[in-house]
GROMACS .gro file of N, CA, C and O in nm:
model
  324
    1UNK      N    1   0.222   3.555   7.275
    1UNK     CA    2   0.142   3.674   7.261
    1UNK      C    3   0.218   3.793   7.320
    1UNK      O    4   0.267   3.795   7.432
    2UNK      N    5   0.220   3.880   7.242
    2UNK     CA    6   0.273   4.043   7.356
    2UNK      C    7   0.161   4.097   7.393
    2UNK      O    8   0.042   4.063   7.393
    3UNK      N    9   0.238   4.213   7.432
    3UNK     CA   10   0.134   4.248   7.571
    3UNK      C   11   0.008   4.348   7.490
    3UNK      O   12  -0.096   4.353   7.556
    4UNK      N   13   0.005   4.421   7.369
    4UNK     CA   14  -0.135   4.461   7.353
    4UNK      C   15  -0.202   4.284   7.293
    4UNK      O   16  -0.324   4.263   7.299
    5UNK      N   17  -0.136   4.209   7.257
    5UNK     CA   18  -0.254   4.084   7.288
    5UNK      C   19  -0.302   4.045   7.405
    5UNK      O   20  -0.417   4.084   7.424
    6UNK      N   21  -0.256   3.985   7.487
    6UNK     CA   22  -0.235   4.030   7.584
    6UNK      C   23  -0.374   4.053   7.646
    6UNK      O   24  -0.467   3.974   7.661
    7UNK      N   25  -0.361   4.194   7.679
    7UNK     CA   26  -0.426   4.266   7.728
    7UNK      C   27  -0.576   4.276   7.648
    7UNK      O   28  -0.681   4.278   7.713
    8UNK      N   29  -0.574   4.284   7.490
    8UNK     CA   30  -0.705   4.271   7.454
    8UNK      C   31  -0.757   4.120   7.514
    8UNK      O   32  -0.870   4.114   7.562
    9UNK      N   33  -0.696   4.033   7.512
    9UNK     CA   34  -0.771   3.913   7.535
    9UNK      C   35  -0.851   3.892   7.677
    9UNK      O   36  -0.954   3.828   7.698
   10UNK      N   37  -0.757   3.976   7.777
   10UNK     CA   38  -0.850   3.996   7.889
   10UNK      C   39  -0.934   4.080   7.916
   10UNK      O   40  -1.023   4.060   7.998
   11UNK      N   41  -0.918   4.197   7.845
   11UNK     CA   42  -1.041   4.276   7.831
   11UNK      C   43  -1.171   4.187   7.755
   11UNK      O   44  -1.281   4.198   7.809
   12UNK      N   45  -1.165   4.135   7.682
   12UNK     CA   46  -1.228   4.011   7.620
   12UNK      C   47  -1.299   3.926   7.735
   12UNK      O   48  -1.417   3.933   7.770
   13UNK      N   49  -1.211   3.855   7.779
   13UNK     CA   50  -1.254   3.806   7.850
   13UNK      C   51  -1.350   3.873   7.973
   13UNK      O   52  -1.450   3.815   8.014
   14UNK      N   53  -1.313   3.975   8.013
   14UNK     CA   54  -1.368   4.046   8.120
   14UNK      C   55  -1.510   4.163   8.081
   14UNK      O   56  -1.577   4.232   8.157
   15UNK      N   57  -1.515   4.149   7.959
   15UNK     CA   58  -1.644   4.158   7.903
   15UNK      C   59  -1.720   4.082   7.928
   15UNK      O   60  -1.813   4.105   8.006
   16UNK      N   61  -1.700   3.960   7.862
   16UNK     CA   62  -1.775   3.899   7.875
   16UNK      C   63  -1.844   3.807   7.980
   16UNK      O   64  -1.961   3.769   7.988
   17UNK      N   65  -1.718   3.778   8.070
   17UNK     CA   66  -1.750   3.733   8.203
   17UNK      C   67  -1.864   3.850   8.298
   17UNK      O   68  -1.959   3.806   8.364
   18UNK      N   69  -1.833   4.005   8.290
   18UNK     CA   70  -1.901   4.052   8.342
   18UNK      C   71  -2.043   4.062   8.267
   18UNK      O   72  -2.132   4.065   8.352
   19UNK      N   73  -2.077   4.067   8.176
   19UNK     CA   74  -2.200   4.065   8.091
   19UNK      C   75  -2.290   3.924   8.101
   19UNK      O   76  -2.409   3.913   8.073
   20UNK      N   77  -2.215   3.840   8.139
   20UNK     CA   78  -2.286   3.741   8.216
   20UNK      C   79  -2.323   3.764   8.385
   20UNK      O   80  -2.434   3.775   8.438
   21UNK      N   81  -2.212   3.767   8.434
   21UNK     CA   82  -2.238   3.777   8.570
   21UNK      C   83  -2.343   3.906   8.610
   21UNK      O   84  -2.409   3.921   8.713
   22UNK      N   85  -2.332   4.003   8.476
   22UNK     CA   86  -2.416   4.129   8.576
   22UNK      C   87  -2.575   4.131   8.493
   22UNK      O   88  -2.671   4.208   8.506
   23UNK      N   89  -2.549   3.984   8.384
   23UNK     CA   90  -2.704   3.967   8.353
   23UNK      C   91  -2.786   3.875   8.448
   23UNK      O   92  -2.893   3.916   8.493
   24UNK      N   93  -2.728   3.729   8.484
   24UNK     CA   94  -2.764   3.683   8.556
   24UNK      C   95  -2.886   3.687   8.699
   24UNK      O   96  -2.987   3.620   8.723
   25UNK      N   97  -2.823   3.791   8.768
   25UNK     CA   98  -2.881   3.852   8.866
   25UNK      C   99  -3.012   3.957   8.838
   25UNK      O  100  -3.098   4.006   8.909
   26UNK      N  101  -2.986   3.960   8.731
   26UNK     CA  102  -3.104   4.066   8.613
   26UNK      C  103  -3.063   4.168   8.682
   26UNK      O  104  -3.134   4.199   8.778
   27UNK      N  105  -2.940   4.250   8.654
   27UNK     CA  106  -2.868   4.380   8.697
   27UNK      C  107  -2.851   4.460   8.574
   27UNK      O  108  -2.849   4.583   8.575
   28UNK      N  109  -2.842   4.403   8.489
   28UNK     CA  110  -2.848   4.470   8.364
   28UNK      C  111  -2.954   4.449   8.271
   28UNK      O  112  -3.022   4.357   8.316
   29UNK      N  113  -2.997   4.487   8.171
   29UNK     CA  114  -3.105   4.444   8.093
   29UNK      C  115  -3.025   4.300   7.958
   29UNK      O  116  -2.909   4.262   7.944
   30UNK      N  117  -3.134   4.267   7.897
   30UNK     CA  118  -3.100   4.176   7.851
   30UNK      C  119  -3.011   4.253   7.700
   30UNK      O  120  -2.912   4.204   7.645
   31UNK      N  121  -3.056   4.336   7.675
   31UNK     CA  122  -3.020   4.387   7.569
   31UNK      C  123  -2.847   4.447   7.599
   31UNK      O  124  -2.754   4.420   7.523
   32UNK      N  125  -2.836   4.524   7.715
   32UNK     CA  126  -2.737   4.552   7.742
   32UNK      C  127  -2.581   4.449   7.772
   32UNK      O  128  -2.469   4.482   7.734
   33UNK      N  129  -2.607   4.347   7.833
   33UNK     CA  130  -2.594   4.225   7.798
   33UNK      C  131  -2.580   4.148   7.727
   33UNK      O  132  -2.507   4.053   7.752
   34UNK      N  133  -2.667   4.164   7.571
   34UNK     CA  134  -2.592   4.133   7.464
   34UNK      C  135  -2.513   4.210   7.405
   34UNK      O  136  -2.456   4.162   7.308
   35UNK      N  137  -2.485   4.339   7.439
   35UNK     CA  138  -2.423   4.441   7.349
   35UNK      C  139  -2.270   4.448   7.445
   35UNK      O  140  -2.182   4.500   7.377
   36UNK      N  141  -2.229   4.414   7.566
   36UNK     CA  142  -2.131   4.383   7.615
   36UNK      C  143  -2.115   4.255   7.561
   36UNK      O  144  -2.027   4.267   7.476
   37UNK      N  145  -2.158   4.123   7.566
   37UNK     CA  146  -2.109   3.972   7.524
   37UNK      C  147  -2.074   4.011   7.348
   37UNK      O  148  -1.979   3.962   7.286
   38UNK      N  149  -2.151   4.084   7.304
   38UNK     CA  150  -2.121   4.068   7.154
   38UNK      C  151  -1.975   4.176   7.132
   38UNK      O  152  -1.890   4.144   7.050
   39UNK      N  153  -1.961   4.297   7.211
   39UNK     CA  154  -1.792   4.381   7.242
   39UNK      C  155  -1.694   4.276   7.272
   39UNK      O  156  -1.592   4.265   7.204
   40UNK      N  157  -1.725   4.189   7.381
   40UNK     CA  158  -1.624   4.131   7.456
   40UNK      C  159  -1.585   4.017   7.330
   40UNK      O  160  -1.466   4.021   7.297
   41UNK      N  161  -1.672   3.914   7.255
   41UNK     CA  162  -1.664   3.849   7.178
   41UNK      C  163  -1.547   3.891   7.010
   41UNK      O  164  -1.469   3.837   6.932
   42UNK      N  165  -1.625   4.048   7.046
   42UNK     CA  166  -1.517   4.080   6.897
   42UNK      C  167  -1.422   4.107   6.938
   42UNK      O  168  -1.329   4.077   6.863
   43UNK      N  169  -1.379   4.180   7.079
   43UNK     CA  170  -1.246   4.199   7.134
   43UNK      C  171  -1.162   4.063   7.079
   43UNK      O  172  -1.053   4.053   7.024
   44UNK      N  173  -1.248   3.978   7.113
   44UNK     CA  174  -1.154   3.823   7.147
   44UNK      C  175  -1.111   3.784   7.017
   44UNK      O  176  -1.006   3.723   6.999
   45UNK      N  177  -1.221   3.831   6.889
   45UNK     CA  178  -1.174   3.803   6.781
   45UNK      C  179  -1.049   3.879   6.708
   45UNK      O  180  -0.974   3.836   6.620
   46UNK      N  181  -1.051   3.976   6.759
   46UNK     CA  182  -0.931   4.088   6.723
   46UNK      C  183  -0.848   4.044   6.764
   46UNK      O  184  -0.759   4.040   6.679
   47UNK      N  185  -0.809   3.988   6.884
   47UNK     CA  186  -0.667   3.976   6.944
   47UNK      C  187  -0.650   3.808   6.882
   47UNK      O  188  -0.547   3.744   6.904
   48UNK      N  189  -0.759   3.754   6.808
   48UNK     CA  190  -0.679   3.658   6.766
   48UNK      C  191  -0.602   3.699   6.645
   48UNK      O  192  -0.482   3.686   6.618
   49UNK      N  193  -0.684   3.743   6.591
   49UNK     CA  194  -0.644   3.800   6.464
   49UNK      C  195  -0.533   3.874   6.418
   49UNK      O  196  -0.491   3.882   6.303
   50UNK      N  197  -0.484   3.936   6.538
   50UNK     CA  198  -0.396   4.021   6.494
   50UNK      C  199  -0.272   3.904   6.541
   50UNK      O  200  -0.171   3.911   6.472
   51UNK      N  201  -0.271   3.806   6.643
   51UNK     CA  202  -0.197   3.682   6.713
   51UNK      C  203  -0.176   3.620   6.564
   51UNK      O  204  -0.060   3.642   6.530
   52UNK      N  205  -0.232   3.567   6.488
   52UNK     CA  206  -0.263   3.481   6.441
   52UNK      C  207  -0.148   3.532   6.289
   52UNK      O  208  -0.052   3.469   6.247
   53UNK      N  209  -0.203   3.659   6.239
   53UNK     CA  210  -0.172   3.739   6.131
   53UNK      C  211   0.030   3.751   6.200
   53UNK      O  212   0.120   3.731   6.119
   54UNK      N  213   0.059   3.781   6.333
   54UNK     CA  214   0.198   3.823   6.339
   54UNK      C  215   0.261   3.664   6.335
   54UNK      O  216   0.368   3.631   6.283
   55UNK      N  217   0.199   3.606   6.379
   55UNK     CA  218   0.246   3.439   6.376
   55UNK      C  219   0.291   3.381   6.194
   55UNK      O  220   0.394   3.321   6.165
   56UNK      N  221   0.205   3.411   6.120
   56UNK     CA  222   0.198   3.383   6.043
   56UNK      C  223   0.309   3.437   5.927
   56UNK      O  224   0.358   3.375   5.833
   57UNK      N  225   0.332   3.586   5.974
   57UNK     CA  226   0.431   3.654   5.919
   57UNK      C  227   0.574   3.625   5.962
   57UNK      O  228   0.676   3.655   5.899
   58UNK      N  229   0.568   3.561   6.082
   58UNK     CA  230   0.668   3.536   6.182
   58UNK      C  231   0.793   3.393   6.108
   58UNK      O  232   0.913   3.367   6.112
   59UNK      N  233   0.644   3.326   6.037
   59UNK     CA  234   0.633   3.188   6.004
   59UNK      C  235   0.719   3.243   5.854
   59UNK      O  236   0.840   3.228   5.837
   60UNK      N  237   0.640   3.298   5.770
   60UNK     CA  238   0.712   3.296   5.658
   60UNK      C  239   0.862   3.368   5.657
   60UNK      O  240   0.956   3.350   5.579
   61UNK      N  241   0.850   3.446   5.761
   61UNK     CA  242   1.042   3.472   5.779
   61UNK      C  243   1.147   3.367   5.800
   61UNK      O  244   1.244   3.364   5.725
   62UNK      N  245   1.134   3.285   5.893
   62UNK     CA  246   1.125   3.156   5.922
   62UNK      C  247   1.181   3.061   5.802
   62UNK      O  248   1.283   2.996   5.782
   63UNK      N  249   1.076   3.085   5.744
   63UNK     CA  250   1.124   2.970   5.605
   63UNK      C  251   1.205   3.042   5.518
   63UNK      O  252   1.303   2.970   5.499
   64UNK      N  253   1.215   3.129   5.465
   64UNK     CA  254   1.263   3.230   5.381
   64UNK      C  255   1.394   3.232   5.452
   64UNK      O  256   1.491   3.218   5.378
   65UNK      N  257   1.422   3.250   5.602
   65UNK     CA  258   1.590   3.221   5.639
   65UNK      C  259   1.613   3.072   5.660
   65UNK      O  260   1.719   3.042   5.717
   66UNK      N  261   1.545   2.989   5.631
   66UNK     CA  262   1.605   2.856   5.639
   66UNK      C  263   1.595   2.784   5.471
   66UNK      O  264   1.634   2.673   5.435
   67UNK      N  265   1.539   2.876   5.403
   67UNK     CA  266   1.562   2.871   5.235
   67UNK      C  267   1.677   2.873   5.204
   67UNK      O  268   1.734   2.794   5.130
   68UNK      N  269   1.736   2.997   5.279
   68UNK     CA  270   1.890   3.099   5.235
   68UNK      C  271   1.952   2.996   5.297
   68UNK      O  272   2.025   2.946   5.211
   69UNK      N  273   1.968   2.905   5.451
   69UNK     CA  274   2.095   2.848   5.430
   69UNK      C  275   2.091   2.717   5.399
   69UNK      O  276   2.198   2.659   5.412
   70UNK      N  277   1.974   2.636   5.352
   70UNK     CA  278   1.997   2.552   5.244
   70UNK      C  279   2.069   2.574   5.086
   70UNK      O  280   2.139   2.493   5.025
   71UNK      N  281   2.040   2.670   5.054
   71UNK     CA  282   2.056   2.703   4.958
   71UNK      C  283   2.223   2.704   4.949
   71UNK      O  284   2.286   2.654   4.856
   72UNK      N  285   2.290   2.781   5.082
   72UNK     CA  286   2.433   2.827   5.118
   72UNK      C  287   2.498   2.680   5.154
   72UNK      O  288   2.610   2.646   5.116
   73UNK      N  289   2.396   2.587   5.245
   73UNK     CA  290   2.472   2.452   5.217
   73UNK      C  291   2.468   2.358   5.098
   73UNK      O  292   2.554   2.270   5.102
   74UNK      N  293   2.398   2.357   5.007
   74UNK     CA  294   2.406   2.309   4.878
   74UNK      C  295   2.514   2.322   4.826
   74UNK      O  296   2.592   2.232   4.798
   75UNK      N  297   2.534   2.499   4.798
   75UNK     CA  298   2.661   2.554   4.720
   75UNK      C  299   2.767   2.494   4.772
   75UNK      O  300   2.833   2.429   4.690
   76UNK      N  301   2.821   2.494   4.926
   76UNK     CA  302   2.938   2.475   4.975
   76UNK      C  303   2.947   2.285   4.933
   76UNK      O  304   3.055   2.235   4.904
   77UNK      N  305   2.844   2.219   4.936
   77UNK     CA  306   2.906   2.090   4.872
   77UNK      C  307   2.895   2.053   4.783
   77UNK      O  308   2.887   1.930   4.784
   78UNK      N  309   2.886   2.110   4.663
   78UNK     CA  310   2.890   2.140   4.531
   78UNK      C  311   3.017   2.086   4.487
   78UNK      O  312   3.092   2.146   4.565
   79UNK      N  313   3.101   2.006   4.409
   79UNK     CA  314   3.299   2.039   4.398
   79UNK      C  315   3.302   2.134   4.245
   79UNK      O  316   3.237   2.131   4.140
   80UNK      N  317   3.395   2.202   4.291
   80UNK     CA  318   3.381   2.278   4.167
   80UNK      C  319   3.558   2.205   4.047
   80UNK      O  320   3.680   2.191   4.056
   81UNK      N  321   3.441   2.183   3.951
   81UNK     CA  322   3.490   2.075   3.831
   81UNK      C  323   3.593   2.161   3.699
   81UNK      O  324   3.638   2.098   3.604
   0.00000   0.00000   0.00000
């Protein structure tokens, strides 16, 4: 992960940990409480998402340069007839 993942994931996390901890005690209302757990929750979904989406792009580069030097070792043992 880099660091704006990172960093959303603990903001994520720290949503939601506090939206518990500051409902608990009934410090916050219940409503308010869900509207931090349901922020902190999509935070968490974003930073997968965007994790998930660079991984994935990461992945098809990946294959696409290990296409090219199959392809470059084929040719070289080829005999030319």
């Amino acid at each position: 992960m880099n660091l704006p993942e990172k960093l959303m994931r603990i903001g994520s996390l720290l949503l939601v940990l506090c939206s518990l901890g500051l409902r608990l005690p009934h410090i916050i209302s219940a409503a308010d409480g869900q509207t931090l757990l349901t922020f902190g929750l999509l935070l968490g979904l974003l930073s997968y998402s965007s994790y998930s989406r660079r991984l994935r792009r990461h992945n098809s580069e990946l294959l696409e340069l290990l296409e090219q030097q199959e392809k470059q070792h084929t040719t070289r043992e080829q005999p030319n007839l």
